[in-house]
PDB file of C-alpha atoms in Angstrom:
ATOM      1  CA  UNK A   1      10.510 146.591  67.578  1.00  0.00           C
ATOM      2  CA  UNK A   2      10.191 145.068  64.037  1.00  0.00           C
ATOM      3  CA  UNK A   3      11.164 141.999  64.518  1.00  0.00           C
ATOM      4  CA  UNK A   4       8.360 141.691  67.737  1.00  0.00           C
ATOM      5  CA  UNK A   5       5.820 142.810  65.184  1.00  0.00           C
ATOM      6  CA  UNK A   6       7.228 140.587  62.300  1.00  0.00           C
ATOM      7  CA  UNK A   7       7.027 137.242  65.026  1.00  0.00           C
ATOM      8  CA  UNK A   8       3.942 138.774  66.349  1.00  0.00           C
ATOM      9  CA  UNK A   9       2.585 138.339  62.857  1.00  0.00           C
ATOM     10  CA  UNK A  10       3.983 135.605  62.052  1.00  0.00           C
ATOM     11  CA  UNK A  11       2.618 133.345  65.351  1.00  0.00           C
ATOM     12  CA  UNK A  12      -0.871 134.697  64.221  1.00  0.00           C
ATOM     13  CA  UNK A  13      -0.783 133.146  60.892  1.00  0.00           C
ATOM     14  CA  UNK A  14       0.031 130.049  62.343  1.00  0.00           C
ATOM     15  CA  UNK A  15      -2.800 129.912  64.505  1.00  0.00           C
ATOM     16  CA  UNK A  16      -5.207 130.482  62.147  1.00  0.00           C
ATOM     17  CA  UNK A  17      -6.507 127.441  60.754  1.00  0.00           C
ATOM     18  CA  UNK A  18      -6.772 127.170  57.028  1.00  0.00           C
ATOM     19  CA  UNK A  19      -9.795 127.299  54.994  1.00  0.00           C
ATOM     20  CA  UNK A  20     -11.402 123.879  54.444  1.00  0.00           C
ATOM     21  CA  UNK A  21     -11.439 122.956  50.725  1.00  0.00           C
ATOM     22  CA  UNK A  22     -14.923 122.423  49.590  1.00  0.00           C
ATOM     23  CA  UNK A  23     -15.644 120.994  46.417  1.00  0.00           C
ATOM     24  CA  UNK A  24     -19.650 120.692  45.024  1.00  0.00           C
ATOM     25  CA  UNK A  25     -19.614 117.393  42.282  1.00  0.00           C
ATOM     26  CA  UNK A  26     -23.332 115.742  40.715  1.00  0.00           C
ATOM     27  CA  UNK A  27     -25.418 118.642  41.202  1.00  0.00           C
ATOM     28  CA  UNK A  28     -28.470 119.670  39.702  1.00  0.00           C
ATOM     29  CA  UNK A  29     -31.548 121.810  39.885  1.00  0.00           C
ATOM     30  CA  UNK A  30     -34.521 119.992  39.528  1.00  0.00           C
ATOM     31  CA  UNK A  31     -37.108 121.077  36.650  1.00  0.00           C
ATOM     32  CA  UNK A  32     -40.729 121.566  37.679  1.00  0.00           C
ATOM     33  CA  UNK A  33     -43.704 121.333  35.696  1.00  0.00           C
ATOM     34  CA  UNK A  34     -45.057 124.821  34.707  1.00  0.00           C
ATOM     35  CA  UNK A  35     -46.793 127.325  37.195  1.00  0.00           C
ATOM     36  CA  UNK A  36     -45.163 125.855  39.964  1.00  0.00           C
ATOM     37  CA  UNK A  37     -42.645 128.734  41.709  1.00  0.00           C
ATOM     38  CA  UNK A  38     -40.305 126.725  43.843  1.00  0.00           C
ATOM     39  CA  UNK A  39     -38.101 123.428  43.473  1.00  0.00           C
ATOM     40  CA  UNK A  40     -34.788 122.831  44.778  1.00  0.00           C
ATOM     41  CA  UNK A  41     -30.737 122.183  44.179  1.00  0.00           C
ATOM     42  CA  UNK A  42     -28.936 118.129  44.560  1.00  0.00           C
ATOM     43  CA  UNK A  43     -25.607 118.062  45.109  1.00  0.00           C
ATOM     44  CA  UNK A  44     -22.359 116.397  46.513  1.00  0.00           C
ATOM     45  CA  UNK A  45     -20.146 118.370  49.182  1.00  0.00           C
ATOM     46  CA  UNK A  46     -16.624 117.444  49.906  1.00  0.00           C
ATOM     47  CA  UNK A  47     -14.464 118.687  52.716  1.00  0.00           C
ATOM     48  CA  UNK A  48     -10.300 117.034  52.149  1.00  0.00           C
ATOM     49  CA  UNK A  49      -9.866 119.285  55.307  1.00  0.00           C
ATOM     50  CA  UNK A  50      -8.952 117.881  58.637  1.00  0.00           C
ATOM     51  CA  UNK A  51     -12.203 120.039  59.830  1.00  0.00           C
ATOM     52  CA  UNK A  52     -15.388 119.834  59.516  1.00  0.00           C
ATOM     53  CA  UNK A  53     -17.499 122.786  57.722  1.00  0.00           C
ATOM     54  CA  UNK A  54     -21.170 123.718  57.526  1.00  0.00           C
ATOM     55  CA  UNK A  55     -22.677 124.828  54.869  1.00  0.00           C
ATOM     56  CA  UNK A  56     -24.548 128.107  56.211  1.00  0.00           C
ATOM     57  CA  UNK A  57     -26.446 129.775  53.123  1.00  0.00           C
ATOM     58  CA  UNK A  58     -27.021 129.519  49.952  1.00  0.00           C
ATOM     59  CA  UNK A  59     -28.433 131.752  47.074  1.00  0.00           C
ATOM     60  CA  UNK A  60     -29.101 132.450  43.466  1.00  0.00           C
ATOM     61  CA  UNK A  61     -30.310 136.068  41.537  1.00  0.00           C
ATOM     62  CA  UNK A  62     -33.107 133.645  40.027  1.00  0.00           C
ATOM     63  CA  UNK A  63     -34.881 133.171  42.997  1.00  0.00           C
ATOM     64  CA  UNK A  64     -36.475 134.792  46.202  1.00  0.00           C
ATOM     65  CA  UNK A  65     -34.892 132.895  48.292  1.00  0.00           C
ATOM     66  CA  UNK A  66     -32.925 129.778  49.002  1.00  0.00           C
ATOM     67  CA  UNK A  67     -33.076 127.571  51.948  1.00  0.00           C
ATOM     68  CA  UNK A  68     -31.481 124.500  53.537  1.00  0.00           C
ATOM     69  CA  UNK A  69     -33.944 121.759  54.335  1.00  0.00           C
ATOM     70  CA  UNK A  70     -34.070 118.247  55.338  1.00  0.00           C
ATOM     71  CA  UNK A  71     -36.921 115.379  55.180  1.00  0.00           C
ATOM     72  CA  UNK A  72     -37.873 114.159  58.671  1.00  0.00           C
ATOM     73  CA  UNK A  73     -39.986 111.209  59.918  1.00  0.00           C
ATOM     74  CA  UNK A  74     -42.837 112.727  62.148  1.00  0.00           C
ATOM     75  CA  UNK A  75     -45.319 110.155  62.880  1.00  0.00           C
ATOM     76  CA  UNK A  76     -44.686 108.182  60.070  1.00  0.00           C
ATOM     77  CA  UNK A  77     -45.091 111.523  57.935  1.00  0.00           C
ATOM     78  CA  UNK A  78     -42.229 112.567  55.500  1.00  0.00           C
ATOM     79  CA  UNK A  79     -42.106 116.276  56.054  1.00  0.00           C
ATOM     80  CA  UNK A  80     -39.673 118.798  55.060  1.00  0.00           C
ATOM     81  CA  UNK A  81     -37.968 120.886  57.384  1.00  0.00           C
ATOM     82  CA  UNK A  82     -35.379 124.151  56.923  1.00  0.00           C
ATOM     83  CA  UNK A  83     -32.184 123.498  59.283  1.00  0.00           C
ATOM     84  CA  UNK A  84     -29.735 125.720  59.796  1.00  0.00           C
ATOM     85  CA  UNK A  85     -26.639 124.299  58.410  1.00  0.00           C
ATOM     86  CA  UNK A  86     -25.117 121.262  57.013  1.00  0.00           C
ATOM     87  CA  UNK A  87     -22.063 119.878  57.995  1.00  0.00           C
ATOM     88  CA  UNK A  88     -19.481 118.305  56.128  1.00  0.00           C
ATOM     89  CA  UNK A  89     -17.703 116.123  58.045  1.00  0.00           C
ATOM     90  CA  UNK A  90     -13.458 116.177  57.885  1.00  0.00           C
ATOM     91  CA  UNK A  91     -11.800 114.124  54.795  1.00  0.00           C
ATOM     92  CA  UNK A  92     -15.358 113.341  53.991  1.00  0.00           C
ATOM     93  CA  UNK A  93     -18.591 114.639  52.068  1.00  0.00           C
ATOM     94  CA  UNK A  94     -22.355 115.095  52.553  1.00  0.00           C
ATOM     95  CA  UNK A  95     -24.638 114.404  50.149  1.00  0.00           C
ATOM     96  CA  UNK A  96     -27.926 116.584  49.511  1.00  0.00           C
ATOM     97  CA  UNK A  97     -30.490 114.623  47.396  1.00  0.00           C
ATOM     98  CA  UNK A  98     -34.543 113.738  47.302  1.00  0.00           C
ATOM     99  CA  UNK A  99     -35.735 112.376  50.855  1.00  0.00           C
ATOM    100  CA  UNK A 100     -32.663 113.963  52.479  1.00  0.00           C
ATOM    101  CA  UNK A 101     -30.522 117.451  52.656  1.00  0.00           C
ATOM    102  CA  UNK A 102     -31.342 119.534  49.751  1.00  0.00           C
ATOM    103  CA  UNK A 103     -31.508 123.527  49.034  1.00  0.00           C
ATOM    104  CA  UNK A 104     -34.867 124.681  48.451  1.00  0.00           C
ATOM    105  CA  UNK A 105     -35.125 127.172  45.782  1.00  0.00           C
ATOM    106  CA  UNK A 106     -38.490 129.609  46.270  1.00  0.00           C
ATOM    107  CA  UNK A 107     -40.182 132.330  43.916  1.00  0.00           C
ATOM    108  CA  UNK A 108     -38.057 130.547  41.066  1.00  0.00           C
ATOM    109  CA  UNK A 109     -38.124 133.454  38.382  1.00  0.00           C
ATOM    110  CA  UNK A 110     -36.266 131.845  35.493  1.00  0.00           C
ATOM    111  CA  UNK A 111     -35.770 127.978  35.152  1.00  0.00           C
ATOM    112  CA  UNK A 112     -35.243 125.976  31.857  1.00  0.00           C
ATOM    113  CA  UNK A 113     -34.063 122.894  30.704  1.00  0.00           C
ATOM    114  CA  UNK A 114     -30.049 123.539  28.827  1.00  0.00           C
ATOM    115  CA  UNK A 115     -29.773 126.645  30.623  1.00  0.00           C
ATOM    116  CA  UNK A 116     -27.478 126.491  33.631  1.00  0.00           C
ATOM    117  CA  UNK A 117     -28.472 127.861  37.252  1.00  0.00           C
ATOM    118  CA  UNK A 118     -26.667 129.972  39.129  1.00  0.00           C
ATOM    119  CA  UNK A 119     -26.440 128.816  43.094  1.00  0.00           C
ATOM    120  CA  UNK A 120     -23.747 130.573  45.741  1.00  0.00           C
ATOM    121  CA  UNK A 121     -22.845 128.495  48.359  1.00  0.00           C
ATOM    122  CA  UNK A 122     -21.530 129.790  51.715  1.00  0.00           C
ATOM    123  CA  UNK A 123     -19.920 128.017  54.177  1.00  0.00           C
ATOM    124  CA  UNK A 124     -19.376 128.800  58.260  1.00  0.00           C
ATOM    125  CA  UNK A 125     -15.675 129.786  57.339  1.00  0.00           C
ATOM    126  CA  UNK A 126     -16.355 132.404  54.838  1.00  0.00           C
ATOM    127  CA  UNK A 127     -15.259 130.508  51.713  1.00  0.00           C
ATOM    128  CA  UNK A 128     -18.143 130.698  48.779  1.00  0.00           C
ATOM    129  CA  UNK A 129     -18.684 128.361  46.215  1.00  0.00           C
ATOM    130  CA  UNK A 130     -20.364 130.025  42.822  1.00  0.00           C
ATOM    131  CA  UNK A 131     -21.713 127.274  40.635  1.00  0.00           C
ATOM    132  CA  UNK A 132     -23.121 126.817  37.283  1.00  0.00           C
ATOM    133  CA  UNK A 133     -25.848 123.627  37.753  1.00  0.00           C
ATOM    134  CA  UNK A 134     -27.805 122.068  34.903  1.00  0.00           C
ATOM    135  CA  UNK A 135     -31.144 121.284  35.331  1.00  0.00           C
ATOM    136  CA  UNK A 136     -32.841 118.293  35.276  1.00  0.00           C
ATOM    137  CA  UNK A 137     -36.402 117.320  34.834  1.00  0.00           C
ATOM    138  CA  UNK A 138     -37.939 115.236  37.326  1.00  0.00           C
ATOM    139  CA  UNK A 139     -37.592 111.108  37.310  1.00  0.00           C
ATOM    140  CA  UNK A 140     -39.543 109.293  38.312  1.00  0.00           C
ATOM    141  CA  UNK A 141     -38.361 107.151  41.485  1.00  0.00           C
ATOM    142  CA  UNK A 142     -37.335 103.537  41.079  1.00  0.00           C
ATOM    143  CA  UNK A 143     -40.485 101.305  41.169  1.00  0.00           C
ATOM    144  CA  UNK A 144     -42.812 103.378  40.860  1.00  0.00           C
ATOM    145  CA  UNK A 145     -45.885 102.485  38.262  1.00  0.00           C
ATOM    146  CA  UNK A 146     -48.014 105.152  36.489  1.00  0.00           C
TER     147      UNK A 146
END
């Protein structure tokens, strides 16, 4: 009878995949002029699993909420839009940036320049990524004239 249990065991573990390994590189928070509560989180996400995995959630104690969001083209309109997850493809990455996927950070309660930002990142196979992101102030994009 032990040694059924013991294979029985043994024949699950193999089934179950293993967890992808995420890694987060280059991200940031972005700095917002004052008064305004919400801004968002850049980063890189890279999956060395032979799996894809989503990002799902993500969230930080210094805001209300966190969201996922894309930019879309709607009648030659940029407009932002939440989506529910991102994937990350297999042996590959995704990266969330301006104009693209990026985490949108709302009712920002603390934010400062040299003071890092906490962000939890949860992806569709349970593992969570805690990260300590600088933030950045806002640059101006390539080309533009003031």
């Amino acid at each position: 009878m032990f040694k059924r249990a013991f294979y029985s065991l043994l024949a699950l573990g193999l089934a179950v995949p293993a967890l992808a390994k995420v890694e987060a590189v280059d991200g940031y928070v972005r700095l917002l002029p004052p008064g305004s509560p919400n801004t968002a989180a850049f980063l890189v996400l890279k999956n060395d699993a032979d799996q894809p995995v989503k990002l799902v959630a993500a969230a930080s104690p210094e805001v209300g909420r966190a969201e996922l969001h894309t930019h879309l083209h709607e009648n030659g309109v940029m407009r932002m839009r939440q989506v529910e997850s991102i994937e990350v493809p297999a042996k590959g990455e995704v990266a969330l940036k301006p104009g693209s996927f990026h985490i949108m950070l709302f009712e920002v309660r603390e934010l400062s320049q040299g003071t890092p930002f906490p962000l939890t990142l949860t992806m569709d196979d349970g593992q969570q990524l805690e990260l300590s992101l600088p933030v950045k102030p806002v640059e101006p994009m390539a080309g533009m004239q003031h």
